[in-house]
Amino acid sequence: MALSYTDAVQLVEKEACHQRTAFLANSEKCSIFNACDRAVSESICSPISTPEFDTSAMDGFALSSVATQGASPESPVTFEVQGTTTAGDKPHSTLDDPTDGISPCVEIMTGAPFPVNPDGDRFDCCAPIEDVVLAENKLTDRRYISLSKPAKWRQHRRLAGGDFTKDDQIIGIGERVNPQHVMAMASVGLTEIPVMRKPRIAIFSTGCELLSGPSNHRFMIHDANGPYLSAIVKKYGANIDFRGVVRDNPIAMEHALLEALGQNKYDVILTSGAVSAGRCDMIPGVINSIGGRTVFHKVAVKPGHPVLFSVLPRGQEGETAFFGLPGNPVAAAACLRFFVLPYLRTLQCQSREQPQTARLQVSKSTKAVLAFKKEADIFRPAILSPCRQTVRIKKDHSPGKTKPFLHANCWAHIPSGVEQVCDEETMDVYPCNFD
Amino acid sequence: MALSYTDAVQLVEKEACHQRTAFLANSEKCSIFNACDRAVSESICSPISTPEFDTSAMDGFALSSVATQGASPESPVTFEVQGTTTAGDKPHSTLDDPTDGISPCVEIMTGAPFPVNPDGDRFDCCAPIEDVVLAENKLTDRRYISLSKPAKWRQHRRLAGGDFTKDDQIIGIGERVNPQHVMAMASVGLTEIPVMRKPRIAIFSTGCELLSGPSNHRFMIHDANGPYLSAIVKKYGANIDFRGVVRDNPIAMEHALLEALGQNKYDVILTSGAVSAGRCDMIPGVINSIGGRTVFHKVAVKPGHPVLFSVLPRGQEGETAFFGLPGNPVAAAACLRFFVLPYLRTLQCQSREQPQTARLQVSKSTKAVLAFKKEADIFRPAILSPCRQTVRIKKDHSPGKTKPFLHANCWAHIPSGVEQVCDEETMDVYPCNFD
């Protein structure tokens, strides 16, 4: 019996763990302006608490809330404006003597620091500009405000340390930076962060039928796998070298793989095609002949059962993971998604991907149950509704057809052992284009 | 009463429509290897039907299914192997005379073309190698196979035209290319496609409180908006120039905007801050003084109500859209997501974004209802569960706090007029990081 998917993916993750130390040794620094989608090589915490000082949340006047407690329309409370602080200013600190016992206030703009407060709560809160009436004495050049309702203690005052606390984690090792991480890092003054180098991946397509040069004739076909695998692995954040089409010839294949290994830089090599058991399926033999250690060949999955996973000795030092993906485009896509991606996740210290769930919708024209062979884990192209609540499984799927796959947006997973899935049943789905 | 969000977004889309013709005039060609995430500038259809010829879906033997109809373990049917066709070969065409009336067959590999069939269905199907017994006559050097069960008409034969039909649409104008589009385009032989140029966007942060140079002191803060807005707009596929921090000074702001407009290249200019009604909120006046036509200023949304949208005359010709976003980071993020993004979508011929839906989960410690002010459309940072079925609204949200937003992964939308949302109620959500 073929290896189960569950066991296979554990073997993949185990090998990725082995390679991880060497991979992580090459971390680099990256400006936060270029950091999006990069995986960080260590957890990043806030070096400071923010805000670093108390600021006003409104345009208004810093004053004592206690002094406003009797304020009413009939008996407004008056303050003398002793200065203005705008955002970016140092806080107001010198105070004139109050005129005629009138309490002082300081005009304060959104984001500006509150006045220093030598004697307690003289400026604990902000009265917004829309709550006050302004007055000016042209003779003395003094300005006043009056409030006709009480202010609350500390109202519209953003307290120092109210956002990030020093040492709060912003992002954990292996997580990919998104724009919100960038906002948080910028807000605490980080401008450069440590990131892992991008995984380096070489991709080959194999097959004498693939159009690639002057010997092309009309019984050849266009290579769909090379461009697809390059696109999706690049989207995942790896550096891709598409190294072209290799003919179904063991010498040519050995040469191509050894040349790639000799460059001593690839974390992963992917091929598509030539991996099953037919006369032209030369990849398993070639992997043996170049000294590869095959971890598995053939897994109980559909599509993609011929998939091969090996570890190849590299030119001067180290090892390169090798995935021999099937030649049928949708089988290659499934194996990329469910074997190669777990390898890359583990290599980059990322946890296993959690599926989304959705309710199956079986088309009205058929019976309300889909039946599956229960000896394999099945991954079927499917369509998740725009609201993400329901999923339809593509009926016209075939590993060799690209058109049904074009219109899918996720993979539905039917685990080994499940023989049928009913209408409205909840199932696991994985988006085709991972974030 | 302030403009409603519904009306405002229609005004945004209308202005984007006006600019679209000029924007689309600058389309460019792009290799499919670099096309991911680009918006195509015209619909792309398949130039051919695929496969272009009938191929085998298995390694096996092309033969006549009719000739196998009597086959059984007791009375197997024998065929003479008249040749081998592998993928990439021309189809087998010359036939020797059958020996002793034995029917001919052709060994055929997965992906290889079926033999030409001058006299009808002599090779209509493929008998897989695992269904046959091979025999060889060493004297005559002839090879034979025998089948002990009938083959079905056209079994394991992939018919020409069974995947894409000529003129099938692969991608519509304005859609962003994903890896599956790349697979489909590659499979029909497209190597280069027409794409729109990336929108060009200039971003400024405003505020004397923002750290940016030698005059920095400890009552200034770090600019979170410049890096965040740059990151998220870049993720959406635009070309970004972050043009730095501008002080709260009308001359400096005018100078900065006129310099950007003079470059005659930006589709959109974004600023954050200085857009409300306070003494330092100089953007509305500056926009007037440089001849901008303000479409709206202030919209009934929370956060982000001061948002300003104008159209500015450009240096030599044309116009540039201007969005004055609020200075509070989460308000700026909301306005980017719900005003600027609709502009960019419309500019690129993309339809309005459809929300996902999820069931609200209200924390057990509070009452099972969230109350909102009903005069505004409210966009609240929220957390969509990993399975995407339920959503929790961040309680500690504040437009000025970056930490609660860091831990959100979507925006929950509470439309104007809705006063409360109950536990388990379905609501619209938009992912923070759009695909």
mmCIF file of N, CA and C in Angstrom, chain A residues 33-34 37 53 59 87-89 91 107 109 143 158 162-164 168 170 178-183 186-187 189 208-209 217-219 222-223 227-228 230 234-235 242 278-279 328-329 356-357 387-389 401-403 405-406 408 432-433 435, chain B residues 33-34 37 53 59 87-89 91 107 109 158 162-164 168 170 178-183 186-187 189 208-209 217-220 222-223 227-228 230 234-235 242 278-279 328-329 356-357 387-389 401-403 405-406 408 432-433 435:
data_model
loop_
_atom_site.group_PDB
_atom_site.id
_atom_site.type_symbol
_atom_site.label_atom_id
_atom_site.label_comp_id
_atom_site.label_asym_id
_atom_site.label_seq_id
_atom_site.Cartn_x
_atom_site.Cartn_y
_atom_site.Cartn_z
ATOM 1 N N PHE A 33 10.426 49.386 4.362
ATOM 2 C CA PHE A 33 9.750 49.751 3.103
ATOM 3 C C PHE A 33 9.788 48.591 2.079
ATOM 4 N N ASN A 34 10.712 47.659 2.268
ATOM 5 C CA ASN A 34 10.801 46.517 1.337
ATOM 6 C C ASN A 34 10.467 45.203 2.016
ATOM 7 N N ASP A 37 5.929 40.680 2.859
ATOM 8 C CA ASP A 37 5.980 39.304 2.366
ATOM 9 C C ASP A 37 7.273 38.575 2.715
ATOM 10 N N PHE A 53 4.829 59.887 25.271
ATOM 11 C CA PHE A 53 4.406 60.971 26.175
ATOM 12 C C PHE A 53 2.906 61.155 25.976
ATOM 13 N N ASP A 59 -8.192 68.651 18.861
ATOM 14 C CA ASP A 59 -7.806 70.060 18.911
ATOM 15 C C ASP A 59 -8.635 70.714 20.018
ATOM 16 N N ALA A 87 1.381 69.836 17.528
ATOM 17 C CA ALA A 87 2.077 68.548 17.441
ATOM 18 C C ALA A 87 3.515 68.802 17.013
ATOM 19 N N GLY A 88 4.435 68.161 17.679
ATOM 20 C CA GLY A 88 5.843 68.354 17.357
ATOM 21 C C GLY A 88 6.519 69.351 18.274
ATOM 22 N N ASP A 89 5.719 70.224 18.932
ATOM 23 C CA ASP A 89 6.298 71.162 19.899
ATOM 24 C C ASP A 89 6.735 70.422 21.158
ATOM 25 N N PRO A 91 6.442 70.323 25.190
ATOM 26 C CA PRO A 91 5.255 70.674 25.972
ATOM 27 C C PRO A 91 5.393 72.055 26.605
ATOM 28 N N GLU A 107 -3.770 76.070 24.814
ATOM 29 C CA GLU A 107 -4.341 75.580 23.557
ATOM 30 C C GLU A 107 -3.470 74.412 23.077
ATOM 31 N N MET A 109 -3.103 71.090 20.203
ATOM 32 C CA MET A 109 -3.584 70.489 18.950
ATOM 33 C C MET A 109 -3.503 68.962 19.037
ATOM 34 N N ARG A 143 -6.145 86.063 25.921
ATOM 35 C CA ARG A 143 -7.231 85.271 25.353
ATOM 36 C C ARG A 143 -7.861 84.415 26.445
ATOM 37 N N ARG A 158 -4.459 61.062 25.381
ATOM 38 C CA ARG A 158 -3.854 59.744 25.116
ATOM 39 C C ARG A 158 -2.673 59.577 26.039
ATOM 40 N N GLY A 162 -0.035 53.843 26.204
ATOM 41 C CA GLY A 162 -1.371 53.285 25.975
ATOM 42 C C GLY A 162 -1.487 52.429 24.742
ATOM 43 N N ASP A 163 -0.463 52.418 23.892
ATOM 44 C CA ASP A 163 -0.531 51.584 22.689
ATOM 45 C C ASP A 163 0.432 50.401 22.890
ATOM 46 N N PHE A 164 1.620 50.441 22.337
ATOM 47 C CA PHE A 164 2.554 49.344 22.575
ATOM 48 C C PHE A 164 3.265 49.494 23.899
ATOM 49 N N ASP A 168 6.528 44.184 23.810
ATOM 50 C CA ASP A 168 5.392 43.527 23.131
ATOM 51 C C ASP A 168 5.886 42.911 21.823
ATOM 52 N N ILE A 170 5.740 42.041 18.078
ATOM 53 C CA ILE A 170 5.063 42.556 16.884
ATOM 54 C C ILE A 170 4.906 41.447 15.847
ATOM 55 N N ASN A 178 3.324 41.635 6.880
ATOM 56 C CA ASN A 178 2.231 42.237 6.120
ATOM 57 C C ASN A 178 2.210 43.744 6.414
ATOM 58 N N PRO A 179 1.383 44.494 5.695
ATOM 59 C CA PRO A 179 1.416 45.955 5.901
ATOM 60 C C PRO A 179 1.112 46.380 7.337
ATOM 61 N N GLN A 180 0.302 45.614 8.065
ATOM 62 C CA GLN A 180 0.030 45.999 9.455
ATOM 63 C C GLN A 180 1.261 45.832 10.336
ATOM 64 N N HIS A 181 2.047 44.788 10.058
ATOM 65 C CA HIS A 181 3.321 44.684 10.779
ATOM 66 C C HIS A 181 4.187 45.914 10.491
ATOM 67 N N VAL A 182 4.178 46.333 9.225
ATOM 68 C CA VAL A 182 4.979 47.503 8.851
ATOM 69 C C VAL A 182 4.517 48.723 9.641
ATOM 70 N N MET A 183 3.206 48.910 9.751
ATOM 71 C CA MET A 183 2.684 50.048 10.518
ATOM 72 C C MET A 183 3.167 49.981 11.963
ATOM 73 N N ALA A 186 6.955 50.594 12.215
ATOM 74 C CA ALA A 186 7.260 52.009 11.992
ATOM 75 C C ALA A 186 6.880 52.835 13.219
ATOM 76 N N SER A 187 5.740 52.506 13.823
ATOM 77 C CA SER A 187 5.249 53.338 14.934
ATOM 78 C C SER A 187 6.157 53.252 16.157
ATOM 79 N N GLY A 189 9.442 52.910 15.797
ATOM 80 C CA GLY A 189 10.749 53.425 15.398
ATOM 81 C C GLY A 189 11.673 52.423 14.735
ATOM 82 N N CYS A 208 9.992 15.225 -23.991
ATOM 83 C CA CYS A 208 10.323 15.484 -25.392
ATOM 84 C C CYS A 208 9.159 16.140 -26.124
ATOM 85 N N GLU A 209 7.956 16.064 -25.549
ATOM 86 C CA GLU A 209 6.800 16.645 -26.231
ATOM 87 C C GLU A 209 6.682 18.142 -26.011
ATOM 88 N N HIS A 217 7.670 20.599 -33.643
ATOM 89 C CA HIS A 217 6.736 20.292 -34.725
ATOM 90 C C HIS A 217 5.332 20.232 -34.155
ATOM 91 N N ARG A 218 4.374 19.954 -35.001
ATOM 92 C CA ARG A 218 3.004 20.167 -34.558
ATOM 93 C C ARG A 218 2.460 19.093 -33.625
ATOM 94 N N PHE A 219 3.209 18.060 -33.340
ATOM 95 C CA PHE A 219 2.733 17.090 -32.351
ATOM 96 C C PHE A 219 3.385 17.289 -30.990
ATOM 97 N N HIS A 222 2.662 22.883 -25.579
ATOM 98 C CA HIS A 222 3.254 23.995 -24.843
ATOM 99 C C HIS A 222 3.456 23.596 -23.379
ATOM 100 N N ASP A 223 4.548 24.025 -22.806
ATOM 101 C CA ASP A 223 4.845 23.711 -21.404
ATOM 102 C C ASP A 223 4.033 24.621 -20.498
ATOM 103 N N PRO A 227 5.975 27.725 -16.415
ATOM 104 C CA PRO A 227 5.454 29.047 -16.032
ATOM 105 C C PRO A 227 4.573 29.008 -14.781
ATOM 106 N N TYR A 228 3.718 27.972 -14.652
ATOM 107 C CA TYR A 228 2.827 27.918 -13.481
ATOM 108 C C TYR A 228 3.617 27.749 -12.188
ATOM 109 N N SER A 230 6.686 28.342 -11.564
ATOM 110 C CA SER A 230 7.488 29.548 -11.301
ATOM 111 C C SER A 230 6.621 30.637 -10.683
ATOM 112 N N LYS A 234 7.058 31.847 -6.774
ATOM 113 C CA LYS A 234 7.478 33.249 -6.650
ATOM 114 C C LYS A 234 6.469 34.022 -5.788
ATOM 115 N N LYS A 235 5.200 33.749 -6.004
ATOM 116 C CA LYS A 235 4.158 34.404 -5.210
ATOM 117 C C LYS A 235 4.336 34.057 -3.731
ATOM 118 N N PHE A 242 13.792 29.451 -13.512
ATOM 119 C CA PHE A 242 13.230 28.420 -14.395
ATOM 120 C C PHE A 242 14.319 28.034 -15.374
ATOM 121 N N GLY A 278 6.439 4.534 -16.227
ATOM 122 C CA GLY A 278 6.519 4.187 -17.648
ATOM 123 C C GLY A 278 7.940 4.183 -18.181
ATOM 124 N N ARG A 279 8.060 3.829 -19.442
ATOM 125 C CA ARG A 279 9.343 3.709 -20.108
ATOM 126 C C ARG A 279 10.090 5.047 -20.162
ATOM 127 N N ASN A 328 1.219 15.927 -15.411
ATOM 128 C CA ASN A 328 -0.090 16.521 -15.637
ATOM 129 C C ASN A 328 -0.181 17.818 -14.831
ATOM 130 N N PRO A 329 -0.588 18.911 -15.498
ATOM 131 C CA PRO A 329 -0.480 20.217 -14.834
ATOM 132 C C PRO A 329 -1.226 20.314 -13.503
ATOM 133 N N GLN A 356 -9.303 26.482 5.660
ATOM 134 C CA GLN A 356 -10.567 27.151 5.878
ATOM 135 C C GLN A 356 -11.640 26.059 5.821
ATOM 136 N N THR A 357 -12.851 26.384 6.223
ATOM 137 C CA THR A 357 -13.933 25.418 6.054
ATOM 138 C C THR A 357 -15.059 26.077 5.276
ATOM 139 N N CYS A 387 -18.623 34.938 -0.762
ATOM 140 C CA CYS A 387 -18.738 35.195 0.672
ATOM 141 C C CYS A 387 -17.961 34.173 1.499
ATOM 142 N N ARG A 388 -17.340 33.187 0.837
ATOM 143 C CA ARG A 388 -16.469 32.186 1.483
ATOM 144 C C ARG A 388 -17.220 31.170 2.363
ATOM 145 N N GLN A 389 -18.523 31.088 2.214
ATOM 146 C CA GLN A 389 -19.279 30.198 3.088
ATOM 147 C C GLN A 389 -19.549 28.831 2.451
ATOM 148 N N LYS A 401 -6.263 18.574 -17.561
ATOM 149 C CA LYS A 401 -7.001 19.700 -18.141
ATOM 150 C C LYS A 401 -6.739 20.981 -17.369
ATOM 151 N N THR A 402 -6.377 22.020 -18.100
ATOM 152 C CA THR A 402 -6.081 23.276 -17.427
ATOM 153 C C THR A 402 -7.311 24.177 -17.321
ATOM 154 N N LYS A 403 -8.289 23.976 -18.201
ATOM 155 C CA LYS A 403 -9.433 24.902 -18.189
ATOM 156 C C LYS A 403 -10.290 24.793 -16.920
ATOM 157 N N PHE A 405 -9.356 23.920 -14.017
ATOM 158 C CA PHE A 405 -8.531 24.437 -12.921
ATOM 159 C C PHE A 405 -8.484 25.966 -12.951
ATOM 160 N N LEU A 406 -8.503 26.537 -14.153
ATOM 161 C CA LEU A 406 -8.497 28.000 -14.289
ATOM 162 C C LEU A 406 -9.642 28.623 -13.504
ATOM 163 N N ALA A 408 -11.235 27.355 -10.902
ATOM 164 C CA ALA A 408 -11.276 27.010 -9.474
ATOM 165 C C ALA A 408 -10.564 28.103 -8.683
ATOM 166 N N CYS A 432 -6.356 28.366 -3.617
ATOM 167 C CA CYS A 432 -5.362 28.064 -4.654
ATOM 168 C C CYS A 432 -4.160 28.983 -4.533
ATOM 169 N N ASN A 433 -4.451 30.267 -4.300
ATOM 170 C CA ASN A 433 -3.371 31.250 -4.240
ATOM 171 C C ASN A 433 -3.190 31.666 -2.803
ATOM 172 N N ASP A 435 -1.914 33.209 0.657
ATOM 173 C CA ASP A 435 -1.499 34.578 0.998
ATOM 174 C C ASP A 435 0.001 34.607 1.264
ATOM 175 N N PHE B 33 5.980 35.019 -17.484
ATOM 176 C CA PHE B 33 6.785 34.721 -16.296
ATOM 177 C C PHE B 33 6.792 35.889 -15.304
ATOM 178 N N ASN B 34 6.473 37.093 -15.770
ATOM 179 C CA ASN B 34 6.447 38.256 -14.873
ATOM 180 C C ASN B 34 5.049 38.827 -14.706
ATOM 181 N N ASP B 37 -0.091 39.116 -10.814
ATOM 182 C CA ASP B 37 -0.571 40.309 -10.111
ATOM 183 C C ASP B 37 -0.722 41.530 -11.011
ATOM 184 N N PHE B 53 -4.203 17.711 -30.752
ATOM 185 C CA PHE B 53 -4.328 16.390 -31.387
ATOM 186 C C PHE B 53 -4.685 15.391 -30.292
ATOM 187 N N ASP B 59 0.331 5.181 -20.252
ATOM 188 C CA ASP B 59 1.299 4.358 -20.974
ATOM 189 C C ASP B 59 0.590 3.055 -21.340
ATOM 190 N N ALA B 87 5.792 10.574 -26.246
ATOM 191 C CA ALA B 87 5.354 11.976 -26.264
ATOM 192 C C ALA B 87 6.382 12.793 -27.026
ATOM 193 N N GLY B 88 5.907 13.645 -27.900
ATOM 194 C CA GLY B 88 6.800 14.471 -28.708
ATOM 195 C C GLY B 88 7.055 13.873 -30.085
ATOM 196 N N ASP B 89 6.815 12.549 -30.253
ATOM 197 C CA ASP B 89 6.952 11.913 -31.580
ATOM 198 C C ASP B 89 5.831 12.380 -32.494
ATOM 199 N N PRO B 91 2.871 11.100 -34.941
ATOM 200 C CA PRO B 91 2.065 9.886 -34.758
ATOM 201 C C PRO B 91 2.518 8.772 -35.696
ATOM 202 N N GLU B 107 2.491 0.712 -29.501
ATOM 203 C CA GLU B 107 2.837 1.099 -28.126
ATOM 204 C C GLU B 107 2.805 2.630 -28.043
ATOM 205 N N MET B 109 2.906 6.131 -25.348
ATOM 206 C CA MET B 109 3.213 6.637 -24.011
ATOM 207 C C MET B 109 2.262 7.785 -23.660
ATOM 208 N N ARG B 158 -7.266 11.109 -24.835
ATOM 209 C CA ARG B 158 -7.635 12.514 -24.662
ATOM 210 C C ARG B 158 -7.891 13.094 -26.037
ATOM 211 N N GLY B 162 -10.449 18.900 -26.224
ATOM 212 C CA GLY B 162 -11.162 18.531 -24.994
ATOM 213 C C GLY B 162 -10.884 19.457 -23.822
ATOM 214 N N ASP B 163 -9.908 20.322 -23.963
ATOM 215 C CA ASP B 163 -9.620 21.252 -22.859
ATOM 216 C C ASP B 163 -10.086 22.650 -23.303
ATOM 217 N N PHE B 164 -9.221 23.495 -23.757
ATOM 218 C CA PHE B 164 -9.664 24.815 -24.226
ATOM 219 C C PHE B 164 -10.202 24.746 -25.650
ATOM 220 N N ASP B 168 -12.076 30.666 -26.207
ATOM 221 C CA ASP B 168 -12.463 30.658 -24.787
ATOM 222 C C ASP B 168 -11.747 31.805 -24.071
ATOM 223 N N ILE B 170 -9.767 33.468 -21.221
ATOM 224 C CA ILE B 170 -8.904 33.033 -20.112
ATOM 225 C C ILE B 170 -8.927 34.055 -18.994
ATOM 226 N N ASN B 178 -3.312 35.636 -11.992
ATOM 227 C CA ASN B 178 -2.852 34.752 -10.921
ATOM 228 C C ASN B 178 -2.145 33.539 -11.556
ATOM 229 N N PRO B 179 -1.529 32.681 -10.737
ATOM 230 C CA PRO B 179 -0.766 31.573 -11.322
ATOM 231 C C PRO B 179 -1.616 30.652 -12.213
ATOM 232 N N GLN B 180 -2.902 30.505 -11.902
ATOM 233 C CA GLN B 180 -3.717 29.648 -12.761
ATOM 234 C C GLN B 180 -3.935 30.254 -14.142
ATOM 235 N N HIS B 181 -4.073 31.578 -14.188
ATOM 236 C CA HIS B 181 -4.118 32.220 -15.505
ATOM 237 C C HIS B 181 -2.825 31.928 -16.264
ATOM 238 N N VAL B 182 -1.699 31.988 -15.546
ATOM 239 C CA VAL B 182 -0.412 31.738 -16.198
ATOM 240 C C VAL B 182 -0.398 30.332 -16.777
ATOM 241 N N MET B 183 -0.883 29.354 -15.992
ATOM 242 C CA MET B 183 -0.920 27.970 -16.491
ATOM 243 C C MET B 183 -1.750 27.890 -17.771
ATOM 244 N N ALA B 186 -0.054 29.672 -20.709
ATOM 245 C CA ALA B 186 1.085 28.890 -21.193
ATOM 246 C C ALA B 186 0.599 27.682 -21.999
ATOM 247 N N SER B 187 -0.460 27.049 -21.522
ATOM 248 C CA SER B 187 -0.910 25.810 -22.176
ATOM 249 C C SER B 187 -1.443 26.061 -23.582
ATOM 250 N N GLY B 189 -0.114 28.430 -25.488
ATOM 251 C CA GLY B 189 0.988 28.965 -26.272
ATOM 252 C C GLY B 189 1.210 30.464 -26.167
ATOM 253 N N CYS B 208 4.377 68.297 11.831
ATOM 254 C CA CYS B 208 5.621 68.729 12.458
ATOM 255 C C CYS B 208 6.064 67.772 13.554
ATOM 256 N N GLU B 209 5.138 66.921 14.003
ATOM 257 C CA GLU B 209 5.495 66.003 15.089
ATOM 258 C C GLU B 209 6.205 64.748 14.577
ATOM 259 N N HIS B 217 13.313 65.855 18.265
ATOM 260 C CA HIS B 217 13.494 65.848 19.717
ATOM 261 C C HIS B 217 12.501 64.864 20.332
ATOM 262 N N ARG B 218 12.533 64.736 21.608
ATOM 263 C CA ARG B 218 11.807 63.622 22.202
ATOM 264 C C ARG B 218 10.292 63.800 22.251
ATOM 265 N N PHE B 219 9.767 64.936 21.863
ATOM 266 C CA PHE B 219 8.313 65.053 21.807
ATOM 267 C C PHE B 219 7.769 64.894 20.390
ATOM 268 N N MET B 220 8.573 64.261 19.567
ATOM 269 C CA MET B 220 8.103 63.921 18.226
ATOM 270 C C MET B 220 7.774 62.424 18.200
ATOM 271 N N HIS B 222 7.219 58.686 15.626
ATOM 272 C CA HIS B 222 7.632 58.014 14.396
ATOM 273 C C HIS B 222 6.469 57.991 13.409
ATOM 274 N N ASP B 223 6.779 58.175 12.148
ATOM 275 C CA ASP B 223 5.748 58.172 11.104
ATOM 276 C C ASP B 223 5.359 56.729 10.776
ATOM 277 N N PRO B 227 5.231 54.410 5.820
ATOM 278 C CA PRO B 227 5.570 53.014 5.533
ATOM 279 C C PRO B 227 4.336 52.129 5.317
ATOM 280 N N TYR B 228 3.290 52.321 6.117
ATOM 281 C CA TYR B 228 2.099 51.467 5.961
ATOM 282 C C TYR B 228 1.421 51.694 4.616
ATOM 283 N N SER B 230 2.584 52.953 1.929
ATOM 284 C CA SER B 230 3.445 52.478 0.844
ATOM 285 C C SER B 230 3.342 50.966 0.697
ATOM 286 N N LYS B 234 1.593 49.173 -2.566
ATOM 287 C CA LYS B 234 2.531 48.356 -3.351
ATOM 288 C C LYS B 234 2.007 46.928 -3.467
ATOM 289 N N LYS B 235 1.487 46.418 -2.378
ATOM 290 C CA LYS B 235 0.931 45.060 -2.393
ATOM 291 C C LYS B 235 -0.226 44.975 -3.390
ATOM 292 N N PHE B 242 7.413 57.062 -1.976
ATOM 293 C CA PHE B 242 7.163 57.732 -0.695
ATOM 294 C C PHE B 242 8.030 58.982 -0.675
ATOM 295 N N GLY B 278 -8.880 71.666 12.274
ATOM 296 C CA GLY B 278 -8.093 72.387 13.277
ATOM 297 C C GLY B 278 -7.171 73.413 12.648
ATOM 298 N N ARG B 279 -6.495 74.132 13.518
ATOM 299 C CA ARG B 279 -5.608 75.207 13.123
ATOM 300 C C ARG B 279 -4.449 74.698 12.243
ATOM 301 N N ASN B 328 -4.556 59.878 11.925
ATOM 302 C CA ASN B 328 -4.558 58.712 12.798
ATOM 303 C C ASN B 328 -4.344 57.456 11.949
ATOM 304 N N PRO B 329 -3.401 56.598 12.336
ATOM 305 C CA PRO B 329 -3.006 55.501 11.440
ATOM 306 C C PRO B 329 -4.156 54.582 11.031
ATOM 307 N N GLN B 356 -16.741 39.390 1.947
ATOM 308 C CA GLN B 356 -16.988 38.067 2.489
ATOM 309 C C GLN B 356 -18.047 38.235 3.585
ATOM 310 N N THR B 357 -18.595 37.142 4.047
ATOM 311 C CA THR B 357 -19.504 37.235 5.185
ATOM 312 C C THR B 357 -19.016 36.302 6.283
ATOM 313 N N CYS B 387 -10.896 29.426 10.076
ATOM 314 C CA CYS B 387 -11.774 28.747 9.132
ATOM 315 C C CYS B 387 -12.652 29.722 8.355
ATOM 316 N N ARG B 388 -12.555 31.012 8.660
ATOM 317 C CA ARG B 388 -13.255 32.093 7.945
ATOM 318 C C ARG B 388 -14.768 32.113 8.176
ATOM 319 N N GLN B 389 -15.248 31.431 9.202
ATOM 320 C CA GLN B 389 -16.689 31.355 9.409
ATOM 321 C C GLN B 389 -17.203 32.377 10.420
ATOM 322 N N LYS B 401 -4.458 54.001 17.687
ATOM 323 C CA LYS B 401 -3.668 52.898 18.248
ATOM 324 C C LYS B 401 -3.302 51.889 17.172
ATOM 325 N N THR B 402 -2.035 51.566 17.087
ATOM 326 C CA THR B 402 -1.601 50.619 16.058
ATOM 327 C C THR B 402 -1.613 49.180 16.569
ATOM 328 N N LYS B 403 -1.531 48.987 17.867
ATOM 329 C CA LYS B 403 -1.434 47.618 18.380
ATOM 330 C C LYS B 403 -2.707 46.801 18.163
ATOM 331 N N PHE B 405 -4.853 47.139 15.851
ATOM 332 C CA PHE B 405 -4.956 46.926 14.401
ATOM 333 C C PHE B 405 -3.982 45.850 13.935
ATOM 334 N N LEU B 406 -2.819 45.785 14.592
ATOM 335 C CA LEU B 406 -1.836 44.744 14.228
ATOM 336 C C LEU B 406 -2.445 43.359 14.308
ATOM 337 N N ALA B 408 -5.627 42.531 14.032
ATOM 338 C CA ALA B 408 -6.833 42.335 13.215
ATOM 339 C C ALA B 408 -6.425 41.739 11.873
ATOM 340 N N CYS B 432 -8.052 42.605 5.555
ATOM 341 C CA CYS B 432 -7.131 43.744 5.648
ATOM 342 C C CYS B 432 -6.165 43.747 4.471
ATOM 343 N N ASN B 433 -5.666 42.572 4.138
ATOM 344 C CA ASN B 433 -4.690 42.482 3.064
ATOM 345 C C ASN B 433 -5.340 41.858 1.851
ATOM 346 N N ASP B 435 -6.235 40.452 -1.788
ATOM 347 C CA ASP B 435 -5.470 39.597 -2.714
ATOM 348 C C ASP B 435 -5.043 40.412 -3.932
#
